[in-house]
Amino acid sequence: MRSSLMAAHYEGLEKRTGAPYYGKKAEKVCDCAECLAFRRDNETGRLRLYQAYFCKVRLCPMCAWRRSLKIASHNKLIVEEANRQYKPAWIFLTLTVRNVDGDDLKQAISDMMKAWNRLFGYKAVKTSVLGYFRALEITKNHEQNTYHPHFHVLIPVKRSYFTGKRYIKQAEWTSLWKRAMKLDYTPIVHVQRVKGKKGINVEAIEKEVRAEMEEQKAILEISKYPVKDTDVIRGNEVTEENLDTVYYLDDALNARRLIGYGGILKEIHKELNLTDAEDGDLIRIEEDDDEVANETFEVMARWHVGIKNYIIN
């Protein structure tokens, strides 16, 4: 079981560093989701998880899977409510920086968070968007032993955005992000419009994500960031490389918010009285039938909030 393997790596870090902090995390991960209780939905006939203990350690694969589904589910509800109240259009935005070494990862993320605040403080952005949902994801390139932190962002805009003077082209998003990050190179930025998608099957998405985890032997951590989320650990043994990976990722993500809301999405999150998807209940996952919300759910259920393996196709 990958959770046991992650726990073994935390135990390895305790032996390496002498810090009880890692031993405590090992115990939590090892005990996570030992007992899962399900009930059958009388209307749909589907089995639903209704009782479990989740450790909520950032790198725990079980918690990461549930956290990612929870975040995506919350955002689906928020998008549905935003569609009812504001009838906006939606865009997905990805903001990246160059890969960094493990020693530089924590600082790189801090720099990105500061740059994010600068970016959404620029007049061109403030006057064009209605809000945002931001998720941090980190991929690792095991071949080069580097880390790639980046943001996935969901943004509501007025329907006139795409034809009006406030439309921000991809080249401008790139320029603004470069300026906010104070970079001496041009970063990769991707932006696309969200289109509606009919019908959604949360159970099917969950099964697909589980299958991908098994295929990739992935260990999860949001927006993205599900069970396919991360391949923090390579192989099935405790190794020095894996210990380094867990050390750097745990240090970089510890006590750090991986997701954030702004504008109308923050207001709606509060209106709906939603729990904290990062630290709150990881059991209940809702579903409904709003086409645009369905599309955002399917995309964001596959965002890897926190960590993900660097896949080279």
PDB file of N, CA and C in Angstrom, residues 28-129:
ATOM      1  N   LYS A  28       0.668   9.053  11.642  1.00  0.00           N
ATOM      2  CA  LYS A  28      -0.604   9.539  11.110  1.00  0.00           C
ATOM      3  C   LYS A  28      -0.916   8.918   9.751  1.00  0.00           C
ATOM      4  N   VAL A  29       0.076   8.915   8.872  1.00  0.00           N
ATOM      5  CA  VAL A  29      -0.139   8.369   7.529  1.00  0.00           C
ATOM      6  C   VAL A  29      -0.427   6.874   7.597  1.00  0.00           C
ATOM      7  N   CYS A  30       0.269   6.180   8.476  1.00  0.00           N
ATOM      8  CA  CYS A  30       0.095   4.734   8.601  1.00  0.00           C
ATOM      9  C   CYS A  30      -1.313   4.381   9.070  1.00  0.00           C
ATOM     10  N   ASP A  31      -1.894   5.238   9.925  1.00  0.00           N
ATOM     11  CA  ASP A  31      -3.231   4.978  10.472  1.00  0.00           C
ATOM     12  C   ASP A  31      -4.349   5.542   9.607  1.00  0.00           C
ATOM     13  N   CYS A  32      -4.010   6.269   8.558  1.00  0.00           N
ATOM     14  CA  CYS A  32      -5.023   6.962   7.754  1.00  0.00           C
ATOM     15  C   CYS A  32      -5.939   5.987   7.021  1.00  0.00           C
ATOM     16  N   ALA A  33      -7.246   6.241   7.121  1.00  0.00           N
ATOM     17  CA  ALA A  33      -8.265   5.496   6.364  1.00  0.00           C
ATOM     18  C   ALA A  33      -8.143   3.985   6.530  1.00  0.00           C
ATOM     19  N   GLU A  34      -7.787   3.554   7.742  1.00  0.00           N
ATOM     20  CA  GLU A  34      -7.711   2.112   7.986  1.00  0.00           C
ATOM     21  C   GLU A  34      -9.082   1.460   7.854  1.00  0.00           C
ATOM     22  N   CYS A  35     -10.125   2.218   8.225  1.00  0.00           N
ATOM     23  CA  CYS A  35     -11.488   1.693   8.141  1.00  0.00           C
ATOM     24  C   CYS A  35     -12.351   2.673   7.359  1.00  0.00           C
ATOM     25  N   LEU A  36     -12.925   2.220   6.258  1.00  0.00           N
ATOM     26  CA  LEU A  36     -13.814   3.037   5.437  1.00  0.00           C
ATOM     27  C   LEU A  36     -15.214   2.437   5.487  1.00  0.00           C
ATOM     28  N   ALA A  37     -16.208   3.241   5.864  1.00  0.00           N
ATOM     29  CA  ALA A  37     -17.590   2.766   5.943  1.00  0.00           C
ATOM     30  C   ALA A  37     -18.404   3.378   4.811  1.00  0.00           C
ATOM     31  N   PHE A  38     -19.148   2.541   4.104  1.00  0.00           N
ATOM     32  CA  PHE A  38     -19.941   2.993   2.966  1.00  0.00           C
ATOM     33  C   PHE A  38     -21.429   2.745   3.209  1.00  0.00           C
ATOM     34  N   ARG A  39     -22.261   3.586   2.608  1.00  0.00           N
ATOM     35  CA  ARG A  39     -23.703   3.392   2.597  1.00  0.00           C
ATOM     36  C   ARG A  39     -24.189   3.489   1.162  1.00  0.00           C
ATOM     37  N   ARG A  40     -25.233   2.748   0.869  1.00  0.00           N
ATOM     38  CA  ARG A  40     -25.783   2.778  -0.476  1.00  0.00           C
ATOM     39  C   ARG A  40     -26.814   3.891  -0.595  1.00  0.00           C
ATOM     40  N   ASP A  41     -26.685   4.721  -1.631  1.00  0.00           N
ATOM     41  CA  ASP A  41     -27.642   5.785  -1.902  1.00  0.00           C
ATOM     42  C   ASP A  41     -28.944   5.161  -2.381  1.00  0.00           C
ATOM     43  N   ASN A  42     -30.037   5.439  -1.662  1.00  0.00           N
ATOM     44  CA  ASN A  42     -31.328   4.833  -2.005  1.00  0.00           C
ATOM     45  C   ASN A  42     -31.832   5.252  -3.379  1.00  0.00           C
ATOM     46  N   GLU A  43     -31.473   6.460  -3.812  1.00  0.00           N
ATOM     47  CA  GLU A  43     -31.960   6.964  -5.098  1.00  0.00           C
ATOM     48  C   GLU A  43     -31.134   6.445  -6.266  1.00  0.00           C
ATOM     49  N   THR A  44     -29.825   6.433  -6.116  1.00  0.00           N
ATOM     50  CA  THR A  44     -28.954   6.046  -7.233  1.00  0.00           C
ATOM     51  C   THR A  44     -28.452   4.609  -7.142  1.00  0.00           C
ATOM     52  N   GLY A  45     -28.499   4.048  -5.949  1.00  0.00           N
ATOM     53  CA  GLY A  45     -27.985   2.694  -5.769  1.00  0.00           C
ATOM     54  C   GLY A  45     -26.472   2.640  -5.628  1.00  0.00           C
ATOM     55  N   ARG A  46     -25.810   3.809  -5.687  1.00  0.00           N
ATOM     56  CA  ARG A  46     -24.355   3.848  -5.585  1.00  0.00           C
ATOM     57  C   ARG A  46     -23.903   3.770  -4.133  1.00  0.00           C
ATOM     58  N   LEU A  47     -22.730   3.209  -3.930  1.00  0.00           N
ATOM     59  CA  LEU A  47     -22.133   3.211  -2.602  1.00  0.00           C
ATOM     60  C   LEU A  47     -21.461   4.555  -2.367  1.00  0.00           C
ATOM     61  N   ARG A  48     -21.685   5.138  -1.178  1.00  0.00           N
ATOM     62  CA  ARG A  48     -21.096   6.425  -0.824  1.00  0.00           C
ATOM     63  C   ARG A  48     -20.304   6.280   0.469  1.00  0.00           C
ATOM     64  N   LEU A  49     -19.105   6.831   0.468  1.00  0.00           N
ATOM     65  CA  LEU A  49     -18.311   6.860   1.686  1.00  0.00           C
ATOM     66  C   LEU A  49     -18.995   7.780   2.687  1.00  0.00           C
ATOM     67  N   TYR A  50     -19.234   7.291   3.905  1.00  0.00           N
ATOM     68  CA  TYR A  50     -19.893   8.150   4.885  1.00  0.00           C
ATOM     69  C   TYR A  50     -19.126   8.249   6.199  1.00  0.00           C
ATOM     70  N   GLN A  51     -18.125   7.410   6.398  1.00  0.00           N
ATOM     71  CA  GLN A  51     -17.373   7.488   7.639  1.00  0.00           C
ATOM     72  C   GLN A  51     -15.939   7.019   7.409  1.00  0.00           C
ATOM     73  N   ALA A  52     -14.981   7.804   7.907  1.00  0.00           N
ATOM     74  CA  ALA A  52     -13.571   7.440   7.774  1.00  0.00           C
ATOM     75  C   ALA A  52     -12.731   8.393   8.611  1.00  0.00           C
ATOM     76  N   TYR A  53     -11.521   7.961   8.956  1.00  0.00           N
ATOM     77  CA  TYR A  53     -10.553   8.840   9.602  1.00  0.00           C
ATOM     78  C   TYR A  53      -9.471   9.158   8.581  1.00  0.00           C
ATOM     79  N   PHE A  54      -9.277  10.447   8.310  1.00  0.00           N
ATOM     80  CA  PHE A  54      -8.226  10.875   7.395  1.00  0.00           C
ATOM     81  C   PHE A  54      -7.188  11.677   8.174  1.00  0.00           C
ATOM     82  N   CYS A  55      -5.910  11.391   7.938  1.00  0.00           N
ATOM     83  CA  CYS A  55      -4.838  12.018   8.717  1.00  0.00           C
ATOM     84  C   CYS A  55      -4.568  13.465   8.319  1.00  0.00           C
ATOM     85  N   LYS A  56      -4.861  13.824   7.069  1.00  0.00           N
ATOM     86  CA  LYS A  56      -4.694  15.176   6.536  1.00  0.00           C
ATOM     87  C   LYS A  56      -3.235  15.627   6.414  1.00  0.00           C
ATOM     88  N   VAL A  57      -2.324  14.671   6.404  1.00  0.00           N
ATOM     89  CA  VAL A  57      -0.919  14.991   6.108  1.00  0.00           C
ATOM     90  C   VAL A  57      -0.820  15.319   4.622  1.00  0.00           C
ATOM     91  N   ARG A  58      -0.085  16.361   4.279  1.00  0.00           N
ATOM     92  CA  ARG A  58      -0.031  16.849   2.896  1.00  0.00           C
ATOM     93  C   ARG A  58       0.305  15.765   1.875  1.00  0.00           C
ATOM     94  N   LEU A  59       1.285  14.923   2.189  1.00  0.00           N
ATOM     95  CA  LEU A  59       1.754  13.942   1.217  1.00  0.00           C
ATOM     96  C   LEU A  59       1.073  12.584   1.342  1.00  0.00           C
ATOM     97  N   CYS A  60       0.075  12.482   2.203  1.00  0.00           N
ATOM     98  CA  CYS A  60      -0.655  11.218   2.340  1.00  0.00           C
ATOM     99  C   CYS A  60      -1.450  10.952   1.068  1.00  0.00           C
ATOM    100  N   PRO A  61      -1.269   9.815   0.404  1.00  0.00           N
ATOM    101  CA  PRO A  61      -1.959   9.557  -0.863  1.00  0.00           C
ATOM    102  C   PRO A  61      -3.468   9.483  -0.732  1.00  0.00           C
ATOM    103  N   MET A  62      -3.966   8.895   0.353  1.00  0.00           N
ATOM    104  CA  MET A  62      -5.407   8.784   0.535  1.00  0.00           C
ATOM    105  C   MET A  62      -6.041  10.155   0.739  1.00  0.00           C
ATOM    106  N   CYS A  63      -5.445  10.968   1.592  1.00  0.00           N
ATOM    107  CA  CYS A  63      -5.983  12.304   1.855  1.00  0.00           C
ATOM    108  C   CYS A  63      -5.907  13.187   0.615  1.00  0.00           C
ATOM    109  N   ALA A  64      -4.834  13.053  -0.142  1.00  0.00           N
ATOM    110  CA  ALA A  64      -4.678  13.865  -1.347  1.00  0.00           C
ATOM    111  C   ALA A  64      -5.759  13.542  -2.367  1.00  0.00           C
ATOM    112  N   TRP A  65      -6.067  12.262  -2.498  1.00  0.00           N
ATOM    113  CA  TRP A  65      -7.133  11.848  -3.409  1.00  0.00           C
ATOM    114  C   TRP A  65      -8.467  12.469  -2.987  1.00  0.00           C
ATOM    115  N   ARG A  66      -8.828  12.341  -1.713  1.00  0.00           N
ATOM    116  CA  ARG A  66     -10.097  12.889  -1.236  1.00  0.00           C
ATOM    117  C   ARG A  66     -10.081  14.418  -1.289  1.00  0.00           C
ATOM    118  N   ARG A  67      -8.948  15.021  -0.970  1.00  0.00           N
ATOM    119  CA  ARG A  67      -8.871  16.479  -0.968  1.00  0.00           C
ATOM    120  C   ARG A  67      -9.098  17.046  -2.365  1.00  0.00           C
ATOM    121  N   SER A  68      -8.499  16.423  -3.354  1.00  0.00           N
ATOM    122  CA  SER A  68      -8.643  16.912  -4.724  1.00  0.00           C
ATOM    123  C   SER A  68     -10.081  16.806  -5.208  1.00  0.00           C
ATOM    124  N   LEU A  69     -10.735  15.683  -4.885  1.00  0.00           N
ATOM    125  CA  LEU A  69     -12.143  15.540  -5.258  1.00  0.00           C
ATOM    126  C   LEU A  69     -13.009  16.551  -4.517  1.00  0.00           C
ATOM    127  N   LYS A  70     -12.680  16.803  -3.248  1.00  0.00           N
ATOM    128  CA  LYS A  70     -13.445  17.755  -2.446  1.00  0.00           C
ATOM    129  C   LYS A  70     -13.308  19.165  -3.010  1.00  0.00           C
ATOM    130  N   ILE A  71     -12.090  19.548  -3.352  1.00  0.00           N
ATOM    131  CA  ILE A  71     -11.868  20.874  -3.921  1.00  0.00           C
ATOM    132  C   ILE A  71     -12.639  21.024  -5.228  1.00  0.00           C
ATOM    133  N   ALA A  72     -12.552  20.012  -6.089  1.00  0.00           N
ATOM    134  CA  ALA A  72     -13.258  20.069  -7.363  1.00  0.00           C
ATOM    135  C   ALA A  72     -14.763  20.126  -7.147  1.00  0.00           C
ATOM    136  N   SER A  73     -15.264  19.370  -6.167  1.00  0.00           N
ATOM    137  CA  SER A  73     -16.695  19.371  -5.868  1.00  0.00           C
ATOM    138  C   SER A  73     -17.149  20.733  -5.357  1.00  0.00           C
ATOM    139  N   HIS A  74     -16.388  21.330  -4.451  1.00  0.00           N
ATOM    140  CA  HIS A  74     -16.713  22.664  -3.957  1.00  0.00           C
ATOM    141  C   HIS A  74     -16.753  23.665  -5.101  1.00  0.00           C
ATOM    142  N   ASN A  75     -15.754  23.581  -5.962  1.00  0.00           N
ATOM    143  CA  ASN A  75     -15.699  24.534  -7.064  1.00  0.00           C
ATOM    144  C   ASN A  75     -16.851  24.355  -8.034  1.00  0.00           C
ATOM    145  N   LYS A  76     -17.307  23.138  -8.196  1.00  0.00           N
ATOM    146  CA  LYS A  76     -18.472  22.887  -9.035  1.00  0.00           C
ATOM    147  C   LYS A  76     -19.691  23.608  -8.459  1.00  0.00           C
ATOM    148  N   LEU A  77     -19.878  23.515  -7.139  1.00  0.00           N
ATOM    149  CA  LEU A  77     -20.997  24.207  -6.494  1.00  0.00           C
ATOM    150  C   LEU A  77     -20.851  25.720  -6.632  1.00  0.00           C
ATOM    151  N   ILE A  78     -19.624  26.207  -6.473  1.00  0.00           N
ATOM    152  CA  ILE A  78     -19.375  27.646  -6.578  1.00  0.00           C
ATOM    153  C   ILE A  78     -19.633  28.135  -7.999  1.00  0.00           C
ATOM    154  N   VAL A  79     -19.189  27.365  -8.990  1.00  0.00           N
ATOM    155  CA  VAL A  79     -19.417  27.740 -10.387  1.00  0.00           C
ATOM    156  C   VAL A  79     -20.910  27.767 -10.696  1.00  0.00           C
ATOM    157  N   GLU A  80     -21.635  26.777 -10.204  1.00  0.00           N
ATOM    158  CA  GLU A  80     -23.083  26.745 -10.433  1.00  0.00           C
ATOM    159  C   GLU A  80     -23.754  27.985  -9.861  1.00  0.00           C
ATOM    160  N   GLU A  81     -23.358  28.369  -8.644  1.00  0.00           N
ATOM    161  CA  GLU A  81     -23.957  29.541  -8.010  1.00  0.00           C
ATOM    162  C   GLU A  81     -23.538  30.817  -8.736  1.00  0.00           C
ATOM    163  N   ALA A  82     -22.288  30.883  -9.161  1.00  0.00           N
ATOM    164  CA  ALA A  82     -21.827  32.046  -9.924  1.00  0.00           C
ATOM    165  C   ALA A  82     -22.593  32.158 -11.234  1.00  0.00           C
ATOM    166  N   ASN A  83     -22.847  31.025 -11.875  1.00  0.00           N
ATOM    167  CA  ASN A  83     -23.616  31.035 -13.121  1.00  0.00           C
ATOM    168  C   ASN A  83     -25.027  31.549 -12.891  1.00  0.00           C
ATOM    169  N   ARG A  84     -25.612  31.185 -11.751  1.00  0.00           N
ATOM    170  CA  ARG A  84     -26.967  31.652 -11.441  1.00  0.00           C
ATOM    171  C   ARG A  84     -26.990  33.147 -11.150  1.00  0.00           C
ATOM    172  N   GLN A  85     -26.003  33.607 -10.386  1.00  0.00           N
ATOM    173  CA  GLN A  85     -26.016  34.999  -9.943  1.00  0.00           C
ATOM    174  C   GLN A  85     -25.467  35.974 -10.984  1.00  0.00           C
ATOM    175  N   TYR A  86     -24.389  35.584 -11.664  1.00  0.00           N
ATOM    176  CA  TYR A  86     -23.665  36.529 -12.511  1.00  0.00           C
ATOM    177  C   TYR A  86     -23.646  36.172 -13.991  1.00  0.00           C
ATOM    178  N   LYS A  87     -23.929  34.907 -14.310  1.00  0.00           N
ATOM    179  CA  LYS A  87     -23.879  34.436 -15.703  1.00  0.00           C
ATOM    180  C   LYS A  87     -22.569  34.834 -16.396  1.00  0.00           C
ATOM    181  N   PRO A  88     -21.422  34.525 -15.796  1.00  0.00           N
ATOM    182  CA  PRO A  88     -20.140  34.898 -16.406  1.00  0.00           C
ATOM    183  C   PRO A  88     -19.681  33.890 -17.450  1.00  0.00           C
ATOM    184  N   ALA A  89     -18.642  34.244 -18.167  1.00  0.00           N
ATOM    185  CA  ALA A  89     -17.882  33.275 -18.958  1.00  0.00           C
ATOM    186  C   ALA A  89     -16.705  32.862 -18.077  1.00  0.00           C
ATOM    187  N   TRP A  90     -15.995  31.798 -18.491  1.00  0.00           N
ATOM    188  CA  TRP A  90     -14.923  31.274 -17.645  1.00  0.00           C
ATOM    189  C   TRP A  90     -13.672  30.981 -18.469  1.00  0.00           C
ATOM    190  N   ILE A  91     -12.527  31.171 -17.828  1.00  0.00           N
ATOM    191  CA  ILE A  91     -11.271  30.796 -18.469  1.00  0.00           C
ATOM    192  C   ILE A  91     -10.404  30.011 -17.484  1.00  0.00           C
ATOM    193  N   PHE A  92      -9.595  29.109 -18.033  1.00  0.00           N
ATOM    194  CA  PHE A  92      -8.568  28.411 -17.268  1.00  0.00           C
ATOM    195  C   PHE A  92      -7.223  29.047 -17.611  1.00  0.00           C
ATOM    196  N   LEU A  93      -6.411  29.301 -16.596  1.00  0.00           N
ATOM    197  CA  LEU A  93      -5.101  29.926 -16.778  1.00  0.00           C
ATOM    198  C   LEU A  93      -4.049  29.086 -16.057  1.00  0.00           C
ATOM    199  N   THR A  94      -2.931  28.835 -16.721  1.00  0.00           N
ATOM    200  CA  THR A  94      -1.815  28.126 -16.094  1.00  0.00           C
ATOM    201  C   THR A  94      -0.588  29.024 -16.114  1.00  0.00           C
ATOM    202  N   LEU A  95       0.009  29.240 -14.949  1.00  0.00           N
ATOM    203  CA  LEU A  95       1.172  30.111 -14.795  1.00  0.00           C
ATOM    204  C   LEU A  95       2.356  29.280 -14.318  1.00  0.00           C
ATOM    205  N   THR A  96       3.456  29.350 -15.038  1.00  0.00           N
ATOM    206  CA  THR A  96       4.600  28.502 -14.702  1.00  0.00           C
ATOM    207  C   THR A  96       5.878  29.311 -14.500  1.00  0.00           C
ATOM    208  N   VAL A  97       6.872  28.641 -13.942  1.00  0.00           N
ATOM    209  CA  VAL A  97       8.244  29.160 -13.867  1.00  0.00           C
ATOM    210  C   VAL A  97       9.166  28.000 -14.236  1.00  0.00           C
ATOM    211  N   ARG A  98      10.429  28.290 -14.405  1.00  0.00           N
ATOM    212  CA  ARG A  98      11.387  27.226 -14.702  1.00  0.00           C
ATOM    213  C   ARG A  98      11.542  26.280 -13.508  1.00  0.00           C
ATOM    214  N   ASN A  99      11.949  25.065 -13.801  1.00  0.00           N
ATOM    215  CA  ASN A  99      12.211  24.092 -12.743  1.00  0.00           C
ATOM    216  C   ASN A  99      13.299  24.596 -11.799  1.00  0.00           C
ATOM    217  N   VAL A 100      13.193  24.174 -10.532  1.00  0.00           N
ATOM    218  CA  VAL A 100      14.168  24.591  -9.526  1.00  0.00           C
ATOM    219  C   VAL A 100      14.692  23.362  -8.782  1.00  0.00           C
ATOM    220  N   ASP A 101      15.847  23.510  -8.148  1.00  0.00           N
ATOM    221  CA  ASP A 101      16.391  22.452  -7.302  1.00  0.00           C
ATOM    222  C   ASP A 101      15.595  22.368  -6.004  1.00  0.00           C
ATOM    223  N   GLY A 102      15.710  21.236  -5.322  1.00  0.00           N
ATOM    224  CA  GLY A 102      14.970  21.045  -4.081  1.00  0.00           C
ATOM    225  C   GLY A 102      15.260  22.111  -3.042  1.00  0.00           C
ATOM    226  N   ASP A 103      16.524  22.528  -2.933  1.00  0.00           N
ATOM    227  CA  ASP A 103      16.892  23.548  -1.948  1.00  0.00           C
ATOM    228  C   ASP A 103      16.222  24.888  -2.228  1.00  0.00           C
ATOM    229  N   ASP A 104      15.829  25.109  -3.482  1.00  0.00           N
ATOM    230  CA  ASP A 104      15.238  26.395  -3.870  1.00  0.00           C
ATOM    231  C   ASP A 104      13.714  26.346  -3.977  1.00  0.00           C
ATOM    232  N   LEU A 105      13.118  25.174  -3.759  1.00  0.00           N
ATOM    233  CA  LEU A 105      11.684  25.011  -3.990  1.00  0.00           C
ATOM    234  C   LEU A 105      10.833  25.871  -3.060  1.00  0.00           C
ATOM    235  N   LYS A 106      11.129  25.846  -1.785  1.00  0.00           N
ATOM    236  CA  LYS A 106      10.324  26.594  -0.820  1.00  0.00           C
ATOM    237  C   LYS A 106      10.324  28.084  -1.139  1.00  0.00           C
ATOM    238  N   GLN A 107      11.497  28.631  -1.447  1.00  0.00           N
ATOM    239  CA  GLN A 107      11.597  30.050  -1.774  1.00  0.00           C
ATOM    240  C   GLN A 107      10.893  30.364  -3.089  1.00  0.00           C
ATOM    241  N   ALA A 108      11.000  29.448  -4.057  1.00  0.00           N
ATOM    242  CA  ALA A 108      10.340  29.661  -5.349  1.00  0.00           C
ATOM    243  C   ALA A 108       8.833  29.778  -5.172  1.00  0.00           C
ATOM    244  N   ILE A 109       8.263  28.939  -4.315  1.00  0.00           N
ATOM    245  CA  ILE A 109       6.824  28.993  -4.066  1.00  0.00           C
ATOM    246  C   ILE A 109       6.455  30.300  -3.376  1.00  0.00           C
ATOM    247  N   SER A 110       7.274  30.725  -2.419  1.00  0.00           N
ATOM    248  CA  SER A 110       7.021  32.003  -1.749  1.00  0.00           C
ATOM    249  C   SER A 110       7.064  33.153  -2.745  1.00  0.00           C
ATOM    250  N   ASP A 111       8.024  33.110  -3.655  1.00  0.00           N
ATOM    251  CA  ASP A 111       8.129  34.143  -4.688  1.00  0.00           C
ATOM    252  C   ASP A 111       6.894  34.138  -5.587  1.00  0.00           C
ATOM    253  N   MET A 112       6.397  32.954  -5.906  1.00  0.00           N
ATOM    254  CA  MET A 112       5.211  32.849  -6.758  1.00  0.00           C
ATOM    255  C   MET A 112       3.980  33.407  -6.062  1.00  0.00           C
ATOM    256  N   MET A 113       3.862  33.160  -4.767  1.00  0.00           N
ATOM    257  CA  MET A 113       2.720  33.681  -4.019  1.00  0.00           C
ATOM    258  C   MET A 113       2.736  35.208  -4.008  1.00  0.00           C
ATOM    259  N   LYS A 114       3.913  35.782  -3.821  1.00  0.00           N
ATOM    260  CA  LYS A 114       4.032  37.246  -3.849  1.00  0.00           C
ATOM    261  C   LYS A 114       3.732  37.779  -5.247  1.00  0.00           C
ATOM    262  N   ALA A 115       4.235  37.078  -6.259  1.00  0.00           N
ATOM    263  CA  ALA A 115       3.994  37.494  -7.641  1.00  0.00           C
ATOM    264  C   ALA A 115       2.516  37.407  -7.977  1.00  0.00           C
ATOM    265  N   TRP A 116       1.849  36.403  -7.425  1.00  0.00           N
ATOM    266  CA  TRP A 116       0.409  36.261  -7.652  1.00  0.00           C
ATOM    267  C   TRP A 116      -0.332  37.505  -7.175  1.00  0.00           C
ATOM    268  N   ASN A 117       0.002  37.976  -5.986  1.00  0.00           N
ATOM    269  CA  ASN A 117      -0.648  39.173  -5.450  1.00  0.00           C
ATOM    270  C   ASN A 117      -0.364  40.388  -6.321  1.00  0.00           C
ATOM    271  N   ARG A 118       0.861  40.477  -6.830  1.00  0.00           N
ATOM    272  CA  ARG A 118       1.178  41.586  -7.730  1.00  0.00           C
ATOM    273  C   ARG A 118       0.379  41.473  -9.021  1.00  0.00           C
ATOM    274  N   LEU A 119       0.315  40.272  -9.583  1.00  0.00           N
ATOM    275  CA  LEU A 119      -0.384  40.056 -10.854  1.00  0.00           C
ATOM    276  C   LEU A 119      -1.836  40.495 -10.767  1.00  0.00           C
ATOM    277  N   PHE A 120      -2.521  40.078  -9.720  1.00  0.00           N
ATOM    278  CA  PHE A 120      -3.935  40.411  -9.606  1.00  0.00           C
ATOM    279  C   PHE A 120      -4.163  41.791  -8.994  1.00  0.00           C
ATOM    280  N   GLY A 121      -3.063  42.513  -8.766  1.00  0.00           N
ATOM    281  CA  GLY A 121      -3.170  43.904  -8.373  1.00  0.00           C
ATOM    282  C   GLY A 121      -2.991  44.843  -9.554  1.00  0.00           C
ATOM    283  N   TYR A 122      -2.509  44.303 -10.687  1.00  0.00           N
ATOM    284  CA  TYR A 122      -2.343  45.122 -11.878  1.00  0.00           C
ATOM    285  C   TYR A 122      -3.705  45.558 -12.409  1.00  0.00           C
ATOM    286  N   LYS A 123      -3.780  46.793 -12.870  1.00  0.00           N
ATOM    287  CA  LYS A 123      -5.041  47.345 -13.363  1.00  0.00           C
ATOM    288  C   LYS A 123      -5.619  46.508 -14.494  1.00  0.00           C
ATOM    289  N   ALA A 124      -4.764  46.054 -15.407  1.00  0.00           N
ATOM    290  CA  ALA A 124      -5.231  45.277 -16.562  1.00  0.00           C
ATOM    291  C   ALA A 124      -5.960  44.019 -16.128  1.00  0.00           C
ATOM    292  N   VAL A 125      -5.518  43.432 -15.020  1.00  0.00           N
ATOM    293  CA  VAL A 125      -6.154  42.209 -14.520  1.00  0.00           C
ATOM    294  C   VAL A 125      -7.357  42.547 -13.652  1.00  0.00           C
ATOM    295  N   LYS A 126      -7.190  43.479 -12.737  1.00  0.00           N
ATOM    296  CA  LYS A 126      -8.276  43.837 -11.811  1.00  0.00           C
ATOM    297  C   LYS A 126      -9.543  44.265 -12.531  1.00  0.00           C
ATOM    298  N   THR A 127      -9.379  44.984 -13.636  1.00  0.00           N
ATOM    299  CA  THR A 127     -10.548  45.497 -14.356  1.00  0.00           C
ATOM    300  C   THR A 127     -11.121  44.494 -15.351  1.00  0.00           C
ATOM    301  N   SER A 128     -10.473  43.345 -15.494  1.00  0.00           N
ATOM    302  CA  SER A 128     -10.911  42.368 -16.496  1.00  0.00           C
ATOM    303  C   SER A 128     -11.564  41.128 -15.902  1.00  0.00           C
ATOM    304  N   VAL A 129     -11.211  40.781 -14.667  1.00  0.00           N
ATOM    305  CA  VAL A 129     -11.707  39.536 -14.075  1.00  0.00           C
ATOM    306  C   VAL A 129     -12.672  39.833 -12.934  1.00  0.00           C
TER     307      VAL A 129
END
